[in-house]
Every structure is written in structure tokens, then in C-alpha cells.
RNA sequence: GGAGGAGUACCCAAGUGGCCAAAGGGGGCAGACUGUAAAUCUGUUACGUUUCGUUUCGAUGGUUCGAAUCCAUCCUCCUCCA
């Protein structure tokens, strides 16, 4: 099975500009392709994972990936969404984020010896001169057709600032620039980027009379049409400091029945044959598929070892007889104690199990908190330094959130 | 630049002097039921030293015994005109 066919079979490809050409390019390792990432945080998250995965697969087949970080667009602030206050990021922050990105990407992509590039669009976008830019590329964009683009259409009702309107031009310019400097001939991105990406291919055609291609990745949505990788606490991060391997594992272990196979196909390397045997599974049997999904993804993002540990811990907590060593743990210091003791409410806040004592109290009152297997009866329960010594306390919040507190 | 309209909690949205920590819906969290799933039902959803107190209705001042609600100024957004 060729790379392209595999991508299609896994449902990863949403739209392409020229199927035959792209097939030829990527199947034969002739593509130099780029995917853009906005350095708005100091870690990549699950939303980026699809893109990383695609880059990894493509690189394996001999294609050359370019990871583009949006340092230039980041200077202005990503106008998408409805953020009231765009945070102006400092050059240092952007640089810091870029470094972290590269570190994380290195797990998926081999950056050695020209096998892949990492570039920052700040390097060329910030130097642009307004009038020069207008003269250079302004004539190549038709406002009429831009307004017809899906991404703007939706914004027409709510209002669209000139800044946002220019986003497509910036992105198109990126492609145009890299086409010339790095020989980039394919742009990949989320399906929501389709019209921006077409802007780039169009610009290259008009300016240079050359063909460049674009391919979009299917957005990973739940069966209810929501973006995957979001929890109440925000994104599911790839950085183990921000989302521990155990939590990461749990996120996937808890996906809905309807989404498991879909995720296995799109995100993991589990063979299509194997996945097809799971298609007949029903009911609780699907738990095996979820187990597999969680393990595979944790392995890809963290390591085989971490994946095994997370699985062990999960089995220990949910079906007994496993090793509990790896559950998320908070280590308290003497300063956290008052007279050598700490109340359950403070303890929960310290462990990040509740955002406020009020919330912690509510959880206790509703019977949602257990410590060492015993339901906590009231918010006034206090634990001493002795309780916290050694193995510490195992706090259970709700049905599936476990946390250890030690001194 | 002119005329009008709007800004309420995580989101949408009621409330137009005291009974408002603020209806209703969505979302979240917890309980029951389950398969670490979904659906359903119940409770809950500003903060705290919790029969009470403190801070909240774009911002700042003011009127009043009392303001989300009235007045002034400012900020932001939308619609129409230019």
C-alpha cells in the first residue's frame, strides 16, 4: 500500500489540490512540505498531534518536512477565535516556545542533516515593508474571492478586522517565500486552513507561474462534532510536565465508544487489518480497543516505558492488582502544614483537585471524595504529618481521578 | 464625523430601585445506574473562618437608607448614514 493510499484509508486526508500530482510527490519522496504552528504556548498539544504524525509518516517515506513556527504572526497575535485581548508576545517568549516546539517535534521528526527544517516566519515577515508588499503581492489577491472564502464568510456577520483579513496574505506569503528559498512544493495543514492554503498556491502560480500543492488533514472531531484534545482544564499537552503520561493515557482511555476506531485509524500506527477486526466489537469489548489506543498514543508521544507504567497504574486503580506507583503525586512541604497537619480542603486545593476550598467543600459534601478508600465525611477532616509519611494518602476525586499526596 | 443599539457569571440569555450571588438553557463537576463508554435521572456550579460574612452585572465617579437596575464621564462592540 502506498503512503498516499494509506493516508486516505486512515481518513487523514480531507482535501487536496491535485490528487495525481500529490500522490506522485509523496509516494516517491519528492515532496518538501511545510506545516505551520503558532507558538502561542510553550508546548504542543493534541491538536498538533495529527500534523506531527503526518510529518512523521511523510518523512519516513523520504519526504522533507519543514516545521514553520509562526513567530511573525505571533508578534501580532493570532486573530482567529474571539479573544478580546490579544497577548503581545515578546521575542523571548516566542523564541522560548519555538525551542520547546523543536524539542518536542524531535520525537517525531528527524531534524538531522537537512532531513527536515525548522524555520520561523518572523525571519522574513517582520522585514516586510508595507508598500513594497502591496506592490509585490497585493495585485495577486482578489478581495472578491477572498471574501468568498469559507473562513471569512463566517466572520462577515460577526465582524472581521483588517488584521484578520490579512492573515491569509501572510500565510500565502510564507508559502511563496519557502517555495523559492527551500523548494517547498506542498503545504499541509488542518482542514480549517484550506482557503488560506489555496491563497498560497494561487500566489505562487501568479507570481512565478509554477504549480505548488496543498493538502489538508481531516480535523479530529468527536462523534458530537467537537474538537478532540480539550478538557475542562484546557488542552491535553504533549509536554509531560504539563500533562503527565498517566493523565494523557487516561484521556484516550476515556474516549467515547463511537470515537475509538476513528482515533486508532487516524492517530496510531496500528495496522488497518488489525483495526478492521475491532470493527465487530461491541459493548464492553470496546474497552480493549480503548486500552490499545491509550497505550499506543502514550508510547508515541512519551515512550514505551511511560506507556507501560501508565497502563499498569490504570489497571491497578481500576481493576485491582496493579502497581500504583505511577499515579500523579503531589509532594507537600512542611510549609503546607499548620501545626503539623492539613485539612482535607486545603489538601485538595494543593493537589490541584479543586480550584478553591469552596469547590473542595462541595465535592466532599456531595460524597465525591475518598481518601485511602474511605469516603471523606466532612470538610473538617484533618490529616497529620504521620498520615502523609511513607506511602502518603491516596485521594480519589469522583470516579476516576486519583492522586497521591506525600510529605 | 452623524444617528441608533448593546455590554450580566465558563458560554448564550432573563432581570430595568429593595424579595438579586442574580431566572432559564448549554457546558462543567459530583451522586445513582454502568463497561474507566453513551444515554437517563438527581444535586451542584463567585470566594471565605458557611444558620454568617466578603467581592461581583464593561470602567470610574455620583444620586439614594438601599443600585445589575437611576445620573455623568469614559472604554469596547454592532447596525444604519457619510
Coordinates of C-alpha atoms in Angstrom, one line a residue, chain A:
Chain A
X1 CA 0.0 0.0 0.0
X2 CA 1.4 3.4 -0.9
X3 CA 1.8 6.2 1.5
X4 CA -1.0 8.1 -0.1
X5 CA -3.4 5.2 -0.2
X6 CA -2.6 4.6 3.5
X7 CA -3.4 8.2 4.4
X8 CA -6.6 8.0 2.5
X9 CA -7.5 4.7 4.1
X10 CA -6.9 6.1 7.5
X11 CA -9.1 9.1 6.8
X12 CA -6.4 11.6 7.2
X13 CA -6.7 13.5 4.0
X14 CA -9.5 15.9 3.8
X15 CA -8.8 17.9 0.6
X16 CA -6.1 18.1 -2.0
X17 CA -5.4 20.5 -4.8
X18 CA -4.2 18.0 -7.3
X19 CA -4.6 14.4 -6.3
X20 CA -2.4 12.8 -9.1
X21 CA 0.5 15.2 -8.6
X22 CA 0.4 14.9 -4.8
X23 CA 0.3 11.2 -5.0
X24 CA 3.4 11.2 -7.2
X25 CA 5.2 13.6 -5.0
X26 CA 4.7 12.0 -1.6
X27 CA 4.8 8.4 -2.7
X28 CA 8.2 8.9 -4.2
X29 CA 9.6 11.1 -1.5
X30 CA 9.7 14.1 -3.8
X31 CA 7.8 16.5 -1.5
X32 CA 9.3 19.2 0.5
X33 CA 6.3 20.1 2.6
X34 CA 5.5 22.5 5.4
X35 CA 3.1 22.7 8.2
X36 CA 2.7 25.9 10.3
X37 CA 2.5 26.0 14.1
X38 CA 1.6 29.1 16.1
X39 CA 3.9 29.4 19.1
X40 CA 1.1 30.6 21.4
X41 CA 2.1 28.3 24.2
X42 CA 5.2 26.6 25.5
X43 CA 4.1 23.2 24.5
X44 CA 2.4 21.4 21.6
X45 CA -0.9 19.8 22.3
X46 CA -3.1 17.0 21.0
X47 CA -4.4 19.3 18.3
X48 CA -1.0 19.4 16.8
X49 CA -0.5 15.7 17.0
X50 CA -2.2 14.9 13.8
X51 CA 0.1 17.2 12.0
X52 CA 3.2 15.8 13.7
X53 CA 2.0 12.3 12.9
X54 CA 1.6 13.2 9.2
X55 CA 5.0 14.8 9.1
X56 CA 6.5 11.6 10.7
X57 CA 4.8 9.4 8.1
X58 CA 5.8 11.5 5.2
X59 CA 9.4 11.8 6.4
X60 CA 9.6 8.0 6.7
X61 CA 8.7 7.8 3.0
X62 CA 11.6 10.1 2.2
X63 CA 9.8 13.5 2.0
X64 CA 11.3 16.5 3.6
X65 CA 9.3 18.3 6.3
X66 CA 9.5 21.9 7.2
X67 CA 8.1 22.9 10.5
X68 CA 7.2 26.5 10.4
X69 CA 6.7 28.4 13.6
X70 CA 4.6 31.5 13.3
X71 CA 6.9 33.8 15.1
X72 CA 5.9 36.6 12.8
X73 CA 2.2 36.1 13.1
X74 CA 2.7 35.6 16.8
X75 CA 4.1 39.1 17.1
X76 CA 0.7 40.4 16.0
X77 CA -1.3 37.7 17.8
X78 CA -3.4 35.1 16.2
X79 CA -6.7 36.8 15.3
X80 CA -8.7 33.6 15.0
X81 CA -11.2 32.8 17.6
X82 CA -12.8 35.6 19.6
X83 CA -10.1 36.5 22.1
X84 CA -10.8 40.0 23.3
X85 CA -7.3 40.8 24.3
X86 CA -4.6 39.6 22.1
X87 CA -1.5 39.0 24.1
X88 CA 1.5 40.6 22.6
X89 CA 4.2 38.0 22.9
X90 CA 7.8 39.1 23.4
X91 CA 10.5 37.9 21.2
X92 CA 12.0 36.0 24.1
X93 CA 8.8 34.2 24.8
X94 CA 8.4 33.3 21.1
X95 CA 11.9 32.1 21.0
X96 CA 11.4 30.0 24.1
X97 CA 8.3 28.5 22.7
X98 CA 9.9 27.7 19.4
X99 CA 12.8 25.9 21.2
X100 CA 10.3 23.8 23.2
X101 CA 8.4 23.0 20.0
X102 CA 11.5 21.8 18.3
X103 CA 12.4 19.7 21.2
X104 CA 9.0 18.1 21.2
X105 CA 9.0 17.7 17.5
X106 CA 12.3 15.9 17.5
X107 CA 10.4 12.9 18.9
X108 CA 8.6 12.6 15.7
X109 CA 10.8 14.2 13.2
X110 CA 14.4 13.7 12.4
X111 CA 15.9 17.2 12.1
X112 CA 19.5 16.0 11.3
X113 CA 21.5 16.9 8.2
X114 CA 18.9 18.6 6.1
X115 CA 16.3 15.8 6.6
X116 CA 14.0 18.4 8.0
X117 CA 13.9 22.1 8.6
X118 CA 12.6 24.3 11.3
X119 CA 12.0 27.9 10.3
X120 CA 10.4 30.9 11.8
X121 CA 8.3 33.2 9.6
X122 CA 9.4 36.2 11.8
X123 CA 12.6 36.0 9.8
X124 CA 11.0 37.2 6.7
X125 CA 7.6 38.6 7.7
X126 CA 8.9 41.2 10.1
X127 CA 11.2 42.7 7.5
X128 CA 8.4 43.3 5.0
X129 CA 7.7 46.9 4.1
X130 CA 4.0 47.7 3.7
X131 CA 4.1 49.5 0.4
X132 CA 6.6 47.0 -1.1
X133 CA 4.5 44.1 0.0
X134 CA 1.4 45.7 -1.6
X135 CA 3.2 46.2 -4.8
X136 CA 4.8 42.7 -4.7
X137 CA 1.8 40.5 -3.9
X138 CA -1.2 42.8 -3.4
X139 CA -2.2 42.6 -7.0
X140 CA -2.3 38.8 -6.8
X141 CA -5.2 38.7 -4.3
X142 CA -8.8 39.4 -5.3
X143 CA -10.7 40.8 -2.4
X144 CA -13.9 39.4 -4.0
X145 CA -12.6 35.9 -3.9
X146 CA -11.1 36.3 -0.5
X147 CA -14.5 37.3 0.9
X148 CA -16.0 34.2 -0.7
X149 CA -13.6 32.0 1.3
X150 CA -15.3 30.0 3.9
X151 CA -13.2 31.2 6.7
X152 CA -14.1 34.8 6.1
X153 CA -17.7 34.2 5.2
X154 CA -18.5 33.1 8.7
X155 CA -16.8 36.1 10.1
X156 CA -18.6 38.6 7.9
X157 CA -21.6 38.5 10.2
X158 CA -19.7 38.9 13.4
X159 CA -17.2 41.4 12.1
X160 CA -13.8 40.9 10.6
X161 CA -10.9 43.2 11.3
X162 CA -8.4 44.2 8.7
X163 CA -5.8 42.4 10.7
X164 CA -7.6 39.2 10.5
X165 CA -8.3 39.7 6.8
X166 CA -4.6 39.9 6.2
X167 CA -3.9 36.6 7.8
X168 CA -4.4 34.8 4.5
X169 CA -1.9 37.1 2.8
X170 CA 0.7 36.5 5.5
X171 CA 0.3 32.7 5.2
X172 CA 0.3 32.8 1.5
X173 CA 3.5 34.8 1.6
X174 CA 5.1 32.2 3.8
X175 CA 4.5 29.5 1.2
X176 CA 5.6 31.8 -1.6
X177 CA 8.8 32.6 0.3
X178 CA 9.6 29.0 1.2
X179 CA 8.8 27.8 -2.3
X180 CA 11.7 30.0 -3.5
X181 CA 14.1 29.6 -0.7
X182 CA 13.6 26.0 0.3
X183 CA 11.9 24.4 -2.7
X184 CA 8.8 23.8 -0.7
X185 CA 6.2 22.4 -3.0
X186 CA 3.5 21.2 -0.7
X187 CA 1.7 22.8 2.2
X188 CA -0.2 20.7 4.7
X189 CA -2.5 21.9 7.5
X190 CA -5.8 21.5 9.2
X191 CA -8.8 21.5 7.0
X192 CA -9.8 24.8 8.5
X193 CA -6.8 26.2 6.8
X194 CA -7.9 25.2 3.3
X195 CA -8.7 28.7 2.0
X196 CA -5.5 30.2 3.4
X197 CA -3.5 27.4 1.8
X198 CA -5.1 28.0 -1.6
X199 CA -4.1 31.6 -1.3
X200 CA -0.5 30.4 -1.2
X201 CA -0.7 28.1 -4.2
X202 CA -2.5 30.8 -6.1
X203 CA 0.1 33.4 -5.2
X204 CA 2.9 31.1 -6.4
X205 CA 1.1 30.4 -9.7
X206 CA 0.5 34.1 -10.3
X207 CA 4.0 35.3 -9.3
X208 CA 6.1 32.5 -10.6
X209 CA 3.9 30.7 -13.0
X210 CA 4.7 27.5 -11.1
X211 CA 2.5 24.8 -9.5
X212 CA 2.6 24.2 -5.8
X213 CA 0.2 22.0 -3.9
X214 CA -1.8 21.8 -0.8
X215 CA -3.2 19.0 1.2
X216 CA -5.4 19.3 4.3
X217 CA -5.7 16.9 7.2
X218 CA -9.1 15.9 8.5
X219 CA -9.9 17.7 11.7
X220 CA -10.1 15.3 14.6
X221 CA -13.6 15.7 15.9
X222 CA -15.6 13.6 18.3
X223 CA -18.7 12.0 17.2
X224 CA -20.5 15.1 18.5
X225 CA -18.5 17.3 16.3
X226 CA -16.3 18.8 19.0
X227 CA -12.6 19.2 18.7
X228 CA -10.7 16.4 20.4
X229 CA -8.0 17.1 22.9
X230 CA -9.8 19.6 25.0
X231 CA -10.6 19.1 28.6
X232 CA -12.2 21.4 31.2
X233 CA -8.7 22.2 32.2
X234 CA -7.6 23.2 28.7
X235 CA -5.7 21.4 26.2
X236 CA -4.1 17.9 26.5
X237 CA -0.4 18.8 26.3
X238 CA 2.3 16.7 24.8
X239 CA 4.7 18.0 27.4
X240 CA 4.9 15.5 30.3
X241 CA 5.3 18.4 32.8
X242 CA 2.0 19.9 31.7
X243 CA 0.0 16.7 31.1
X244 CA 1.6 13.7 32.8
X245 CA 1.8 10.5 30.8
X246 CA -0.8 9.0 33.1
X247 CA -3.2 11.8 32.5
X248 CA -2.5 11.6 28.8
X249 CA -3.2 7.9 28.9
X250 CA -6.4 8.4 30.8
X251 CA -7.6 11.0 28.3
X252 CA -7.5 8.4 25.5
X253 CA -8.7 5.5 27.7
X254 CA -11.9 7.6 28.3
X255 CA -12.8 8.4 24.7
X256 CA -16.4 7.6 23.8
X257 CA -17.2 4.3 22.1
X258 CA -18.1 6.0 18.9
X259 CA -14.7 7.6 18.6
X260 CA -12.2 4.7 19.4
X261 CA -11.8 3.2 16.0
X262 CA -11.7 6.5 14.3
X263 CA -8.9 7.6 16.6
X264 CA -7.0 4.4 16.2
X265 CA -7.0 4.8 12.5
X266 CA -6.1 8.4 12.4
X267 CA -3.6 8.6 15.2
X268 CA -1.8 5.3 15.7
X269 CA 0.3 3.0 13.6
X270 CA -1.9 0.0 14.4
X271 CA -2.4 -1.7 11.1
X272 CA -5.6 -1.3 9.2
X273 CA -6.1 -5.0 9.2
X274 CA -6.0 -5.2 12.9
X275 CA -8.4 -2.2 13.3
X276 CA -10.8 -3.9 10.9
X277 CA -11.1 -6.9 13.2
X278 CA -12.1 -4.5 16.0
X279 CA -15.0 -3.2 14.0
X280 CA -17.2 -6.0 15.0
X281 CA -16.6 -5.4 18.7
X282 CA -19.4 -4.2 20.8
X283 CA -20.2 -3.1 24.2
X284 CA -17.6 -3.6 26.9
X285 CA -15.3 -5.3 24.5
X286 CA -14.5 -1.9 23.1
X287 CA -12.6 -1.3 26.3
X288 CA -9.8 -3.4 24.9
X289 CA -9.7 -1.1 21.9
X290 CA -9.5 1.9 24.2
X291 CA -6.8 0.3 26.1
X292 CA -4.8 -0.2 23.0
X293 CA -5.5 3.3 21.8
X294 CA -4.3 4.8 25.0
X295 CA -1.2 2.7 25.1
X296 CA -0.2 3.3 21.5
X297 CA -0.6 7.0 21.8
X298 CA 1.3 7.3 25.1
X299 CA 4.0 5.2 23.5
X300 CA 4.3 7.5 20.5
X301 CA 4.2 10.7 22.5
X302 CA 6.1 9.7 25.5
X303 CA 7.8 6.3 25.5
X304 CA 7.1 2.6 25.6
X305 CA 8.2 2.7 29.2
X306 CA 5.9 5.5 30.2
X307 CA 3.0 3.9 28.4
X308 CA 3.6 0.6 30.2
X309 CA 3.7 2.5 33.5
X310 CA 0.6 4.4 32.8
X311 CA -1.2 1.2 31.8
X312 CA 0.0 -0.6 35.0
X313 CA -1.2 2.3 37.2
X314 CA -4.5 2.5 35.4
X315 CA -5.1 -1.2 35.8
X316 CA -4.1 -1.1 39.4
X317 CA -6.5 1.7 40.1
X318 CA -9.5 0.5 38.1
X319 CA -9.3 -3.2 38.2
X320 CA -7.0 -4.0 41.2
X321 CA -3.9 -5.9 41.3
X322 CA -1.6 -3.5 39.6
X323 CA 1.2 -1.2 40.5
X324 CA 0.1 2.1 41.9
X325 CA 3.5 3.7 41.9
X326 CA 3.0 5.9 39.0
X327 CA -0.2 7.8 39.9
X328 CA 0.0 11.6 39.8
X329 CA 1.6 12.7 43.1
X330 CA 2.0 16.0 44.9
X331 CA 4.8 16.3 47.4
X332 CA 4.0 18.7 50.2
X333 CA 6.5 20.5 52.3
X334 CA 6.4 21.4 56.0
X335 CA 5.2 24.9 55.0
X336 CA 2.0 23.5 53.7
X337 CA 1.1 22.2 57.1
X338 CA -0.3 24.1 60.0
X339 CA 0.8 22.7 63.4
X340 CA 1.9 19.5 61.6
X341 CA -1.4 18.9 60.0
X342 CA -3.5 19.8 56.9
X343 CA -7.2 19.9 56.3
X344 CA -8.8 17.9 53.5
X345 CA -10.0 21.0 51.8
X346 CA -6.5 22.6 51.7
X347 CA -5.0 19.4 50.7
X348 CA -7.3 19.1 47.7
X349 CA -6.5 22.6 46.6
X350 CA -2.8 21.9 47.0
X351 CA -3.0 18.8 44.9
X352 CA -4.9 20.6 42.2
X353 CA -8.0 18.5 42.6
X354 CA -10.1 21.6 43.3
X355 CA -9.6 25.2 42.2
X356 CA -10.9 26.6 45.5
X357 CA -11.7 25.4 49.0
X358 CA -15.3 26.2 48.3
X359 CA -15.3 23.8 45.5
X360 CA -13.4 21.2 47.5
X361 CA -16.0 21.5 50.3
X362 CA -18.8 21.0 47.8
X363 CA -17.1 17.9 46.4
X364 CA -16.8 16.5 49.9
X365 CA -20.4 17.3 50.8
X366 CA -21.6 15.6 47.7
X367 CA -19.7 12.5 48.6
X368 CA -17.2 12.8 45.7
X369 CA -14.0 12.4 47.7
X370 CA -12.3 9.4 49.1
X371 CA -9.1 9.1 51.0
X372 CA -7.4 5.7 51.2
X373 CA -10.6 4.1 50.1
X374 CA -12.7 5.7 52.8
X375 CA -15.3 8.3 51.9
X376 CA -14.5 11.7 53.5
X377 CA -17.4 12.6 55.7
X378 CA -16.8 16.2 56.3
X379 CA -14.7 19.2 55.2
X380 CA -13.2 19.4 58.6
X381 CA -11.2 16.2 58.4
X382 CA -7.6 16.8 59.1
X383 CA -4.5 14.8 58.2
X384 CA -1.3 14.8 60.1
X385 CA 2.3 14.6 59.0
X386 CA 2.2 11.0 60.0
X387 CA -0.7 10.3 57.7
X388 CA 1.3 11.8 54.9
X389 CA 4.5 9.9 55.6
X390 CA 5.6 6.8 53.7
X391 CA 3.1 5.9 51.1
X392 CA 1.2 9.0 51.8
X393 CA -2.5 9.5 51.1
X394 CA -4.4 8.3 48.1
X395 CA -7.1 10.8 47.3
X396 CA -9.9 9.9 44.9
X397 CA -12.0 12.6 43.4
X398 CA -15.1 11.5 41.6
X399 CA -14.9 8.2 39.9
X400 CA -11.7 8.2 38.1
X401 CA -9.3 10.9 39.3
X402 CA -6.7 9.5 41.6
X403 CA -4.0 11.5 43.3
X404 CA -1.3 10.8 45.8
X405 CA -0.2 13.3 48.4
X406 CA 3.1 12.7 50.3
X407 CA 5.2 14.8 52.6

